[in-house]
Amino acid sequence: MFLTISTTGTPERPATDLGFLLHKHPDKAQAFSTSYGKAHVVYPEASVERCTAALLLEVDAVALVRRGKGKGRGGAPDAALAQYVNDRPYAASSLLAVALSSVFSSAMKGTCQAKPELPARPLPLRVEVPALPARGGADLVRALFEPLGWTVGAEPVALDTEFPEWGDSRYVSLVLEGEQRLADALRHLYVLLPVLDDAKHYWVSSDEVDKLLRAGEGWLPDHPEQKLITSRYLSRRWSLTRQAMERLELVRLAETDDSAVEEIDNAVDEQTDTEEKPVPLAVQRRDAIVGALKATDAARVLDLGCGQGQLVQELLKDTRFTEIVGVDVSMRALTIASRRLKLDRMGERQSERVKLVQGSLAYTDKRLKGYDAAVLSEVIEHLDLPRLPALEYAVFGSARPRTVIVTTPNVEYNVRWETLPAGHVRHGDHRFEWTREEFRGWAGTVAERHGYGVEFVAVGPDDPEVGPPTQMAVFTVSAQNTKDRNTKDRNTKEEKAA
């Protein structure tokens, strides 16, 4: 994907000021990791009279399809050449829009520390996009950009120049010219590129409404194609479109009345507003773990790999958990956990319920035996795979609590994170991330080897295509195995007595 932004200048106002606005030096070629590919910024020309910045986005088409499963995310919705041959690596779309917001984020916000006066100054801009999907043709391109003050050139691209009778493709070669603030120009492109493509490569959730309103501030409320822009940008999700339209109407009314939006939208008392807000995934994960522990009637609980003590803190709130032990190999993490829990100021009765100990999960530890339950929350993915069997034996074979709860990221869900670059794991320290099939295979093997039964729980929104963001396995010692073990222990005692 390719896009250029050009401007002209004078000795008093050199065109190379574009480099200050974009926060990218004209003498350097720079590369950035973005969702689904690598973005390159170069300047084909940079002089006082004329300066051009080019954004080239290299898309990993194979990863795009494999991670998106080809269901409306990797390939064009009407592509007839199957998964690995489509327009995604070449035609401007939401992929390029995300790259714009990532690479030129400061410019889009209208900030420039080096020359603070520049962002407010309109520039003679020329924007070129050689291949732009336009569902609605050149007429729609003009209908979207001309009300914003652009002079629009939208030349249809022929399906095949050697066969003119085949007609035009749905792509146009776009040229925009006009006096615009650079921040406004970038926001126009950020919204309207995916609108013209009429498809997004990532899952559209409620936070997309906020993104649309931020990028559309100052121009979207009065745009004659507001409804079409809103509907397409939000992937025609009716509930989100209605929410956005209502908020845009409030903005329009406030501007008409020369008032703040808050003064117009004052029918609801914020103190009594009961509208539910999105719950962070970390909170959903802790709630799921606590719920599973309650269901097993566990009282004495190990938090293995407790980190900074968030789960320990949550368990302390419920008196049914009479003993909680946090274990971590990092003394720094345990120190932070101690401060979080305020152990030095905790009452005697409360302090008797909690203990923090240093230990490695790769080795057996007698201190960990005899507990009702153990939790490995977002732990296993931090180990190198060859060390996983050692952890498995230390927990399931040696410590052997009645219940073990394991949570880990579902790598299939990573395609729903807009800002996660292609092929990257969620955290730099993750040694691996498993698909649902891989996690279930590992958990089933562990359960069979050590005499546990296992059930799986989805944590977070369970996407019909890629599953939940977090996958959880609840291991419980099987009744038959407990009976066999008790018999073995009794026989051992009798042999020793004899």
PDB file of N, CA and C in Angstrom, residues 416-468:
ATOM      1  N   ARG A 416      -7.945  -9.684  16.810  1.00  0.00           N
ATOM      2  CA  ARG A 416      -8.938  -8.672  17.209  1.00  0.00           C
ATOM      3  C   ARG A 416      -8.290  -7.462  17.867  1.00  0.00           C
ATOM      4  N   TRP A 417      -6.985  -7.543  18.196  1.00  0.00           N
ATOM      5  CA  TRP A 417      -6.306  -6.386  18.781  1.00  0.00           C
ATOM      6  C   TRP A 417      -5.762  -5.541  17.644  1.00  0.00           C
ATOM      7  N   GLU A 418      -6.365  -4.379  17.431  1.00  0.00           N
ATOM      8  CA  GLU A 418      -5.990  -3.527  16.297  1.00  0.00           C
ATOM      9  C   GLU A 418      -4.528  -3.105  16.351  1.00  0.00           C
ATOM     10  N   THR A 419      -4.005  -2.844  17.549  1.00  0.00           N
ATOM     11  CA  THR A 419      -2.665  -2.282  17.664  1.00  0.00           C
ATOM     12  C   THR A 419      -1.576  -3.328  17.799  1.00  0.00           C
ATOM     13  N   LEU A 420      -1.925  -4.608  17.723  1.00  0.00           N
ATOM     14  CA  LEU A 420      -0.922  -5.664  17.878  1.00  0.00           C
ATOM     15  C   LEU A 420      -0.336  -5.998  16.505  1.00  0.00           C
ATOM     16  N   PRO A 421       0.978  -5.746  16.308  1.00  0.00           N
ATOM     17  CA  PRO A 421       1.576  -6.008  14.992  1.00  0.00           C
ATOM     18  C   PRO A 421       1.464  -7.472  14.598  1.00  0.00           C
ATOM     19  N   ALA A 422       1.437  -7.704  13.290  1.00  0.00           N
ATOM     20  CA  ALA A 422       1.281  -9.057  12.763  1.00  0.00           C
ATOM     21  C   ALA A 422       2.396  -9.964  13.252  1.00  0.00           C
ATOM     22  N   GLY A 423       2.016 -11.163  13.693  1.00  0.00           N
ATOM     23  CA  GLY A 423       2.987 -12.152  14.110  1.00  0.00           C
ATOM     24  C   GLY A 423       3.554 -11.952  15.505  1.00  0.00           C
ATOM     25  N   HIS A 424       3.113 -10.909  16.204  1.00  0.00           N
ATOM     26  CA  HIS A 424       3.647 -10.636  17.544  1.00  0.00           C
ATOM     27  C   HIS A 424       2.757 -11.271  18.607  1.00  0.00           C
ATOM     28  N   VAL A 425       3.393 -11.659  19.732  1.00  0.00           N
ATOM     29  CA  VAL A 425       2.630 -12.120  20.888  1.00  0.00           C
ATOM     30  C   VAL A 425       2.220 -10.901  21.709  1.00  0.00           C
ATOM     31  N   ARG A 426       1.335 -11.109  22.709  1.00  0.00           N
ATOM     32  CA  ARG A 426       0.768  -9.980  23.444  1.00  0.00           C
ATOM     33  C   ARG A 426       1.769  -9.294  24.367  1.00  0.00           C
ATOM     34  N   HIS A 427       2.769 -10.036  24.805  1.00  0.00           N
ATOM     35  CA  HIS A 427       3.762  -9.473  25.722  1.00  0.00           C
ATOM     36  C   HIS A 427       5.134  -9.925  25.268  1.00  0.00           C
ATOM     37  N   GLY A 428       6.113  -9.035  25.378  1.00  0.00           N
ATOM     38  CA  GLY A 428       7.452  -9.351  24.895  1.00  0.00           C
ATOM     39  C   GLY A 428       8.098 -10.532  25.582  1.00  0.00           C
ATOM     40  N   ASP A 429       7.640 -10.876  26.791  1.00  0.00           N
ATOM     41  CA  ASP A 429       8.236 -11.981  27.541  1.00  0.00           C
ATOM     42  C   ASP A 429       7.528 -13.317  27.287  1.00  0.00           C
ATOM     43  N   HIS A 430       6.474 -13.318  26.476  1.00  0.00           N
ATOM     44  CA  HIS A 430       5.785 -14.578  26.187  1.00  0.00           C
ATOM     45  C   HIS A 430       6.660 -15.436  25.269  1.00  0.00           C
ATOM     46  N   ARG A 431       6.907 -16.686  25.705  1.00  0.00           N
ATOM     47  CA  ARG A 431       7.702 -17.593  24.872  1.00  0.00           C
ATOM     48  C   ARG A 431       6.839 -18.273  23.812  1.00  0.00           C
ATOM     49  N   PHE A 432       5.556 -18.350  24.055  1.00  0.00           N
ATOM     50  CA  PHE A 432       4.622 -18.944  23.094  1.00  0.00           C
ATOM     51  C   PHE A 432       3.218 -18.487  23.461  1.00  0.00           C
ATOM     52  N   GLU A 433       2.322 -18.616  22.532  1.00  0.00           N
ATOM     53  CA  GLU A 433       0.888 -18.442  22.791  1.00  0.00           C
ATOM     54  C   GLU A 433       0.165 -19.512  21.982  1.00  0.00           C
ATOM     55  N   TRP A 434      -0.794 -20.184  22.619  1.00  0.00           N
ATOM     56  CA  TRP A 434      -1.412 -21.357  22.023  1.00  0.00           C
ATOM     57  C   TRP A 434      -2.782 -21.055  21.428  1.00  0.00           C
ATOM     58  N   THR A 435      -3.117 -21.819  20.394  1.00  0.00           N
ATOM     59  CA  THR A 435      -4.482 -21.847  19.892  1.00  0.00           C
ATOM     60  C   THR A 435      -5.339 -22.631  20.885  1.00  0.00           C
ATOM     61  N   ARG A 436      -6.648 -22.581  20.703  1.00  0.00           N
ATOM     62  CA  ARG A 436      -7.534 -23.358  21.580  1.00  0.00           C
ATOM     63  C   ARG A 436      -7.253 -24.853  21.447  1.00  0.00           C
ATOM     64  N   GLU A 437      -6.990 -25.321  20.243  1.00  0.00           N
ATOM     65  CA  GLU A 437      -6.724 -26.740  20.030  1.00  0.00           C
ATOM     66  C   GLU A 437      -5.429 -27.164  20.723  1.00  0.00           C
ATOM     67  N   GLU A 438      -4.397 -26.315  20.630  1.00  0.00           N
ATOM     68  CA  GLU A 438      -3.113 -26.641  21.256  1.00  0.00           C
ATOM     69  C   GLU A 438      -3.243 -26.670  22.781  1.00  0.00           C
ATOM     70  N   PHE A 439      -3.969 -25.705  23.346  1.00  0.00           N
ATOM     71  CA  PHE A 439      -4.133 -25.650  24.799  1.00  0.00           C
ATOM     72  C   PHE A 439      -4.919 -26.866  25.298  1.00  0.00           C
ATOM     73  N   ARG A 440      -5.978 -27.203  24.584  1.00  0.00           N
ATOM     74  CA  ARG A 440      -6.781 -28.354  24.990  1.00  0.00           C
ATOM     75  C   ARG A 440      -5.972 -29.651  24.873  1.00  0.00           C
ATOM     76  N   GLY A 441      -5.126 -29.744  23.860  1.00  0.00           N
ATOM     77  CA  GLY A 441      -4.292 -30.933  23.716  1.00  0.00           C
ATOM     78  C   GLY A 441      -3.321 -31.066  24.874  1.00  0.00           C
ATOM     79  N   TRP A 442      -2.654 -29.962  25.245  1.00  0.00           N
ATOM     80  CA  TRP A 442      -1.724 -29.997  26.369  1.00  0.00           C
ATOM     81  C   TRP A 442      -2.455 -30.329  27.675  1.00  0.00           C
ATOM     82  N   ALA A 443      -3.570 -29.654  27.919  1.00  0.00           N
ATOM     83  CA  ALA A 443      -4.314 -29.857  29.166  1.00  0.00           C
ATOM     84  C   ALA A 443      -4.832 -31.288  29.264  1.00  0.00           C
ATOM     85  N   GLY A 444      -5.312 -31.836  28.163  1.00  0.00           N
ATOM     86  CA  GLY A 444      -5.809 -33.211  28.181  1.00  0.00           C
ATOM     87  C   GLY A 444      -4.710 -34.212  28.508  1.00  0.00           C
ATOM     88  N   THR A 445      -3.519 -33.982  27.943  1.00  0.00           N
ATOM     89  CA  THR A 445      -2.388 -34.869  28.220  1.00  0.00           C
ATOM     90  C   THR A 445      -1.975 -34.797  29.683  1.00  0.00           C
ATOM     91  N   VAL A 446      -1.905 -33.574  30.225  1.00  0.00           N
ATOM     92  CA  VAL A 446      -1.534 -33.385  31.628  1.00  0.00           C
ATOM     93  C   VAL A 446      -2.549 -34.067  32.541  1.00  0.00           C
ATOM     94  N   ALA A 447      -3.834 -33.858  32.244  1.00  0.00           N
ATOM     95  CA  ALA A 447      -4.883 -34.437  33.077  1.00  0.00           C
ATOM     96  C   ALA A 447      -4.803 -35.960  33.084  1.00  0.00           C
ATOM     97  N   GLU A 448      -4.601 -36.543  31.918  1.00  0.00           N
ATOM     98  CA  GLU A 448      -4.535 -38.012  31.829  1.00  0.00           C
ATOM     99  C   GLU A 448      -3.303 -38.551  32.545  1.00  0.00           C
ATOM    100  N   ARG A 449      -2.185 -37.849  32.411  1.00  0.00           N
ATOM    101  CA  ARG A 449      -0.935 -38.329  32.992  1.00  0.00           C
ATOM    102  C   ARG A 449      -0.968 -38.304  34.516  1.00  0.00           C
ATOM    103  N   HIS A 450      -1.672 -37.327  35.094  1.00  0.00           N
ATOM    104  CA  HIS A 450      -1.624 -37.146  36.549  1.00  0.00           C
ATOM    105  C   HIS A 450      -2.947 -37.430  37.252  1.00  0.00           C
ATOM    106  N   GLY A 451      -3.892 -37.992  36.546  1.00  0.00           N
ATOM    107  CA  GLY A 451      -5.127 -38.408  37.193  1.00  0.00           C
ATOM    108  C   GLY A 451      -6.084 -37.290  37.533  1.00  0.00           C
ATOM    109  N   TYR A 452      -6.178 -36.308  36.653  1.00  0.00           N
ATOM    110  CA  TYR A 452      -7.124 -35.206  36.820  1.00  0.00           C
ATOM    111  C   TYR A 452      -8.174 -35.268  35.714  1.00  0.00           C
ATOM    112  N   GLY A 453      -9.337 -34.717  36.010  1.00  0.00           N
ATOM    113  CA  GLY A 453     -10.290 -34.397  34.961  1.00  0.00           C
ATOM    114  C   GLY A 453     -10.101 -32.928  34.617  1.00  0.00           C
ATOM    115  N   VAL A 454     -10.532 -32.488  33.445  1.00  0.00           N
ATOM    116  CA  VAL A 454     -10.330 -31.098  33.059  1.00  0.00           C
ATOM    117  C   VAL A 454     -11.545 -30.567  32.313  1.00  0.00           C
ATOM    118  N   GLU A 455     -11.922 -29.335  32.636  1.00  0.00           N
ATOM    119  CA  GLU A 455     -12.990 -28.620  31.938  1.00  0.00           C
ATOM    120  C   GLU A 455     -12.439 -27.278  31.468  1.00  0.00           C
ATOM    121  N   PHE A 456     -13.022 -26.755  30.387  1.00  0.00           N
ATOM    122  CA  PHE A 456     -12.511 -25.522  29.790  1.00  0.00           C
ATOM    123  C   PHE A 456     -13.562 -24.418  29.888  1.00  0.00           C
ATOM    124  N   VAL A 457     -13.078 -23.221  30.173  1.00  0.00           N
ATOM    125  CA  VAL A 457     -13.958 -22.064  30.366  1.00  0.00           C
ATOM    126  C   VAL A 457     -13.456 -20.917  29.492  1.00  0.00           C
ATOM    127  N   ALA A 458     -14.376 -20.242  28.781  1.00  0.00           N
ATOM    128  CA  ALA A 458     -14.018 -19.057  27.996  1.00  0.00           C
ATOM    129  C   ALA A 458     -14.025 -17.837  28.916  1.00  0.00           C
ATOM    130  N   VAL A 459     -12.982 -17.033  28.838  1.00  0.00           N
ATOM    131  CA  VAL A 459     -12.898 -15.816  29.644  1.00  0.00           C
ATOM    132  C   VAL A 459     -12.853 -14.613  28.705  1.00  0.00           C
ATOM    133  N   GLY A 460     -13.791 -13.690  28.872  1.00  0.00           N
ATOM    134  CA  GLY A 460     -13.906 -12.554  27.974  1.00  0.00           C
ATOM    135  C   GLY A 460     -14.908 -12.849  26.878  1.00  0.00           C
ATOM    136  N   PRO A 461     -15.103 -11.910  25.949  1.00  0.00           N
ATOM    137  CA  PRO A 461     -16.077 -12.111  24.873  1.00  0.00           C
ATOM    138  C   PRO A 461     -15.711 -13.300  24.002  1.00  0.00           C
ATOM    139  N   ASP A 462     -16.639 -14.252  23.865  1.00  0.00           N
ATOM    140  CA  ASP A 462     -16.377 -15.471  23.107  1.00  0.00           C
ATOM    141  C   ASP A 462     -16.727 -15.237  21.640  1.00  0.00           C
ATOM    142  N   ASP A 463     -15.733 -14.825  20.874  1.00  0.00           N
ATOM    143  CA  ASP A 463     -15.927 -14.502  19.460  1.00  0.00           C
ATOM    144  C   ASP A 463     -16.288 -15.771  18.685  1.00  0.00           C
ATOM    145  N   PRO A 464     -17.314 -15.718  17.849  1.00  0.00           N
ATOM    146  CA  PRO A 464     -17.727 -16.930  17.121  1.00  0.00           C
ATOM    147  C   PRO A 464     -16.672 -17.454  16.159  1.00  0.00           C
ATOM    148  N   GLU A 465     -15.752 -16.598  15.714  1.00  0.00           N
ATOM    149  CA  GLU A 465     -14.724 -17.032  14.770  1.00  0.00           C
ATOM    150  C   GLU A 465     -13.438 -17.457  15.464  1.00  0.00           C
ATOM    151  N   VAL A 466     -12.979 -16.680  16.435  1.00  0.00           N
ATOM    152  CA  VAL A 466     -11.646 -16.921  16.994  1.00  0.00           C
ATOM    153  C   VAL A 466     -11.661 -17.250  18.477  1.00  0.00           C
ATOM    154  N   GLY A 467     -12.840 -17.346  19.092  1.00  0.00           N
ATOM    155  CA  GLY A 467     -12.919 -17.717  20.490  1.00  0.00           C
ATOM    156  C   GLY A 467     -12.680 -16.548  21.433  1.00  0.00           C
ATOM    157  N   PRO A 468     -12.444 -16.839  22.723  1.00  0.00           N
ATOM    158  CA  PRO A 468     -12.269 -15.782  23.721  1.00  0.00           C
ATOM    159  C   PRO A 468     -10.821 -15.297  23.774  1.00  0.00           C
TER     160      PRO A 468
END
